[in-house]
Short mmCIF file of C-alpha atoms in Angstrom, two decimals:
data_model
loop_
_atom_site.label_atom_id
_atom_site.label_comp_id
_atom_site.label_asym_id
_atom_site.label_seq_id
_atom_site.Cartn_x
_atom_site.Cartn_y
_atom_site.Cartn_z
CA UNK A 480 -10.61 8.19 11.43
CA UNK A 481 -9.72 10.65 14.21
CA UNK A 482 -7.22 13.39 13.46
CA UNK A 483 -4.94 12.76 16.53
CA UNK A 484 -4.49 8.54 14.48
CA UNK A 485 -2.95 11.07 11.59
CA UNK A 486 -0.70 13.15 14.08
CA UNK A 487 0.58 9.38 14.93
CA UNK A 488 0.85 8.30 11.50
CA UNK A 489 2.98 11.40 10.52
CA UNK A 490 5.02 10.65 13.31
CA UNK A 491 6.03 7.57 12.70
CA UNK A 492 6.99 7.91 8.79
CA UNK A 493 8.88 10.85 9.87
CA UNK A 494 10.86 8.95 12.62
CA UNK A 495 11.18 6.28 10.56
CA UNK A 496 13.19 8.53 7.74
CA UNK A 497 14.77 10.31 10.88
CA UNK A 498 16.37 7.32 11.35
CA UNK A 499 16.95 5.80 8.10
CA UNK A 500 19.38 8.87 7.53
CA UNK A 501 20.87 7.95 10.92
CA UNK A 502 19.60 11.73 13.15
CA UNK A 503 17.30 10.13 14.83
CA UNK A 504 15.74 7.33 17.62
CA UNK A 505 15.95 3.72 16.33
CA UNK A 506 12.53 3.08 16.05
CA UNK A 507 9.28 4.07 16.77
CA UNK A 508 8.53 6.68 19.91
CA UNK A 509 8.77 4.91 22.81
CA UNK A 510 4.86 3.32 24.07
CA UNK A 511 3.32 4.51 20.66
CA UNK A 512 2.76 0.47 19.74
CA UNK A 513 1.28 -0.06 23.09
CA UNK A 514 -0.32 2.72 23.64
CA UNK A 515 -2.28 2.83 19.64
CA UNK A 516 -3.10 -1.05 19.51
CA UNK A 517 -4.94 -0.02 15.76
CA UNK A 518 -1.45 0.35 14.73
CA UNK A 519 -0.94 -3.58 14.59
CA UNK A 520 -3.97 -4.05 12.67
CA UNK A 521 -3.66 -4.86 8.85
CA UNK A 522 -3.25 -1.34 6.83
CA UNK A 523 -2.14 -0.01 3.28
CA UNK A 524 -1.17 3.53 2.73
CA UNK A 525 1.36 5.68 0.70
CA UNK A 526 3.33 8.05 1.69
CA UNK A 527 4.12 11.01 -0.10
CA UNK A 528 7.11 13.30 0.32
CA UNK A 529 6.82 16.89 -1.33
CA UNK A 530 9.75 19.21 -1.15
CA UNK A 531 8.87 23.22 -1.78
CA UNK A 532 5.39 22.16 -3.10
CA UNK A 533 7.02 19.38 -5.68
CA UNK A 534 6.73 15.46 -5.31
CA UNK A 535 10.29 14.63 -3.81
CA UNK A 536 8.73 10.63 -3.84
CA UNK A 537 5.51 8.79 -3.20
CA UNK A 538 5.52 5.06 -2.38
CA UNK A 539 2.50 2.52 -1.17
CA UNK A 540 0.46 -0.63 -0.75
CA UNK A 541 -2.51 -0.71 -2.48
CA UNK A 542 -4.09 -4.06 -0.12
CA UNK A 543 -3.32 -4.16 3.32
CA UNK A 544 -0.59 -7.19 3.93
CA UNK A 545 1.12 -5.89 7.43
CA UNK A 546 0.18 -4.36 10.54
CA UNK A 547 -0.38 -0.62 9.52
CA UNK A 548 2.33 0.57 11.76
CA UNK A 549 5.19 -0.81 9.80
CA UNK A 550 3.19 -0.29 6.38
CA UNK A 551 4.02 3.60 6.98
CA UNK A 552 7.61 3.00 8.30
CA UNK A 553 8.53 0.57 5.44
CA UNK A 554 6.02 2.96 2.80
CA UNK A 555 7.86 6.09 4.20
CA UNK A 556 11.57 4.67 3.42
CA UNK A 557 10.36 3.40 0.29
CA UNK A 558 9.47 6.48 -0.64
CA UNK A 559 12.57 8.97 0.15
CA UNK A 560 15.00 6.16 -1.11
CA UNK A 561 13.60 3.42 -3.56
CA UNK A 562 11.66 5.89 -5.56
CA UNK A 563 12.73 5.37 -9.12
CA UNK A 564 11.52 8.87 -10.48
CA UNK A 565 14.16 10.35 -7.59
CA UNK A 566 17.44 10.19 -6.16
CA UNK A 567 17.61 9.00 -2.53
CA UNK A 568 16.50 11.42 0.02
CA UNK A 569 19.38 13.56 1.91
CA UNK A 570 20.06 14.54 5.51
CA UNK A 571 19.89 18.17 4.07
CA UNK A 572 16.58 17.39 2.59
CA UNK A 573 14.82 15.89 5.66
CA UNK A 574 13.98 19.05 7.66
CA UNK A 575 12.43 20.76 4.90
CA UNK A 576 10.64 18.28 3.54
CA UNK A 577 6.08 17.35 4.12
CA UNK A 578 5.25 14.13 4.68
CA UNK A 579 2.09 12.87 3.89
CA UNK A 580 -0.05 9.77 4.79
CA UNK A 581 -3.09 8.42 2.81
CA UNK A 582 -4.46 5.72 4.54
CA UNK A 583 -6.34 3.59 1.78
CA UNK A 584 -9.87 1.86 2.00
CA UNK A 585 -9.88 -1.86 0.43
CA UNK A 586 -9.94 -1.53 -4.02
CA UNK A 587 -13.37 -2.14 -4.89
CA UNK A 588 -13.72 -3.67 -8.49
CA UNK A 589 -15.23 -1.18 -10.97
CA UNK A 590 -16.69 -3.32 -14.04
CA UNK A 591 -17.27 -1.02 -17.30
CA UNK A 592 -18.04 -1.81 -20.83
CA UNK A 593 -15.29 0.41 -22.36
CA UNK A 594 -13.79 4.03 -21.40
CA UNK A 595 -16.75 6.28 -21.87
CA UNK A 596 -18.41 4.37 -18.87
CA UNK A 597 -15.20 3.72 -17.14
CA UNK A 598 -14.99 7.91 -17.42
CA UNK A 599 -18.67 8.92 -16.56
CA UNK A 600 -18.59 6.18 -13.38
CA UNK A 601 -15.20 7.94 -11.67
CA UNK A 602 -16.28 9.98 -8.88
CA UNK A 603 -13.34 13.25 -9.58
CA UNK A 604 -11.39 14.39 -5.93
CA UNK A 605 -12.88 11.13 -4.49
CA UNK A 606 -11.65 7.89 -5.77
CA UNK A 607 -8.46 6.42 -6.21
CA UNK A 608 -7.99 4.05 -9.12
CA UNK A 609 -6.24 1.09 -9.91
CA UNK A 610 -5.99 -0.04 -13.43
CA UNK A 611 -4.52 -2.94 -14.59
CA UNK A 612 -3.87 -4.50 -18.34
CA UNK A 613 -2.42 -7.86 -18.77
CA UNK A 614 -0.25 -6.93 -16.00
CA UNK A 615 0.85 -3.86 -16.83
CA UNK A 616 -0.38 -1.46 -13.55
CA UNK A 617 -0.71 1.96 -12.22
CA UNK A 618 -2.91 3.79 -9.35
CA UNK A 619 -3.11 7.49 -8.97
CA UNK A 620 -4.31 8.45 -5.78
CA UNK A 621 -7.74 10.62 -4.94
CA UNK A 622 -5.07 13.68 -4.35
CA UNK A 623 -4.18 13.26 -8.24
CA UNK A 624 -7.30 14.70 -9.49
CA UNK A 625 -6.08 17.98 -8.38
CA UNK A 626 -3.86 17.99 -10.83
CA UNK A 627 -6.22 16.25 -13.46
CA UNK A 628 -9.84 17.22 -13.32
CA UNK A 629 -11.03 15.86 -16.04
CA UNK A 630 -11.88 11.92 -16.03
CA UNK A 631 -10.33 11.74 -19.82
CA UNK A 632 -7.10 13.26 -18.82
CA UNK A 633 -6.78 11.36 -15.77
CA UNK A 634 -7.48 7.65 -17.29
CA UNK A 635 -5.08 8.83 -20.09
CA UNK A 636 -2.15 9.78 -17.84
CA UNK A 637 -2.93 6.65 -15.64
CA UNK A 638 -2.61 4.52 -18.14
CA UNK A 639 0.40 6.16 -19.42
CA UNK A 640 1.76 5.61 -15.86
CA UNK A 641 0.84 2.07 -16.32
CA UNK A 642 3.40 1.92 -19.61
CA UNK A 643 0.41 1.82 -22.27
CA UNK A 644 -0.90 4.50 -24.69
CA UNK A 645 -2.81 6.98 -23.34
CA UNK A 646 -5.22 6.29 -26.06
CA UNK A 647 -5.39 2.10 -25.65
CA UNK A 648 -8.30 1.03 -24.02
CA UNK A 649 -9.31 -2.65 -24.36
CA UNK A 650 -12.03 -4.62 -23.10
CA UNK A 651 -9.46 -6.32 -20.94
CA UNK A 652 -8.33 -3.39 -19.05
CA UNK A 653 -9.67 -4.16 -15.70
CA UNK A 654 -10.38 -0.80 -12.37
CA UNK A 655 -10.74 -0.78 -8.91
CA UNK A 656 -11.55 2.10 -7.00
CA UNK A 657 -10.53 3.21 -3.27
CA UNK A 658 -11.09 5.98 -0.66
CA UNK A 659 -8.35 7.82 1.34
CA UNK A 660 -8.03 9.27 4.67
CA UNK A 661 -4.99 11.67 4.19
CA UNK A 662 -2.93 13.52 6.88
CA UNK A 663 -0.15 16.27 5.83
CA UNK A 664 2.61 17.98 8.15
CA UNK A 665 2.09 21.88 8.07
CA UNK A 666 4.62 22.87 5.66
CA UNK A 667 8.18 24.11 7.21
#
């Protein structure tokens, strides 16, 4: 996807907390939904907010359900103010905060036999991964494996994430796997 579709993107999930916190435009700059038509087209990203290099809150939609333009306005409130792990986002906050937008390819099942394969078949700094047990669910994002390199470490905490034992596996435990295009503001 072109780089000046992720100056756009930023834009908007910036204007959109802008205005959530009441300092800026109601809505989106004027012309950008004319003028970018692939903004109406079905989308899912997350946004992620860091504040002095540290998660501040990081929200998403794993399947695309809504034209992408409003995923990242709706994804972008969602995550400076119904982020569980954080308390809403502050006026104060807002200028020194980094947004960032991962736009997310469609979850592509990944079938395994039991964790050794599920571990060997993850692709490390690439794929995204969606795990899901009985209803119990978690994703970690491509960016996550910065932070866990190693596929054992990263299942473990993603299942911890999903409120099981880092150690459970079961043959029921079902992954899907996704690509992101990512876009990040220059830090301030």
């Amino acid at each position: 996807m072109p780089p000046e579709r992720g100056r756009v993107l930023l834009a908007i999930a910036r204007e959109s907390l802008a205005e959530a916190l009441g300092v800026g435009r109601a809505g989106p700059s004027p012309g950008i939904e004319r003028a970018e038509p692939w903004l109406a087209e079905p989308g899912a990203c997350f946004v992620t907010l860091t504040l002095n290099g540290h998660l501040r809150g990081c929200v998403g939609s794993l399947y695309a359900h809504r034209p992408l333009g409003e995923d990242v306005r709706s994804n972008a409130r969602a995550a400076a103010f119904r982020d569980s792990r954080f308390p809403p986002l502050t006026r104060e906050e807002l200028p020194r905060i980094t947004v960032e937008v991962s736009l997310l390819s469609a979850p592509v099942p990944l079938p395994v036999r039991d964790e050794a394969e599920a571990r060997a078949r993850l692709r490390p700094g690439r794929d995204g991964v969606i795990l899901d047990y009985r209803g119990a669910r978690g994703t970690f994002l491509p960016q996550v494996w910065e932070q866990l390199p190693d596929p054992r470490s990263f299942l473990d905490q993603l299942k911890h994430k999903a409120g099981l034992a880092p150690t459970f596996w079961s043959p029921e435990i079902q992954l899907w796997t996704y690509e992101v295009t990512k876009w990040e503001e220059e830090p301030s």
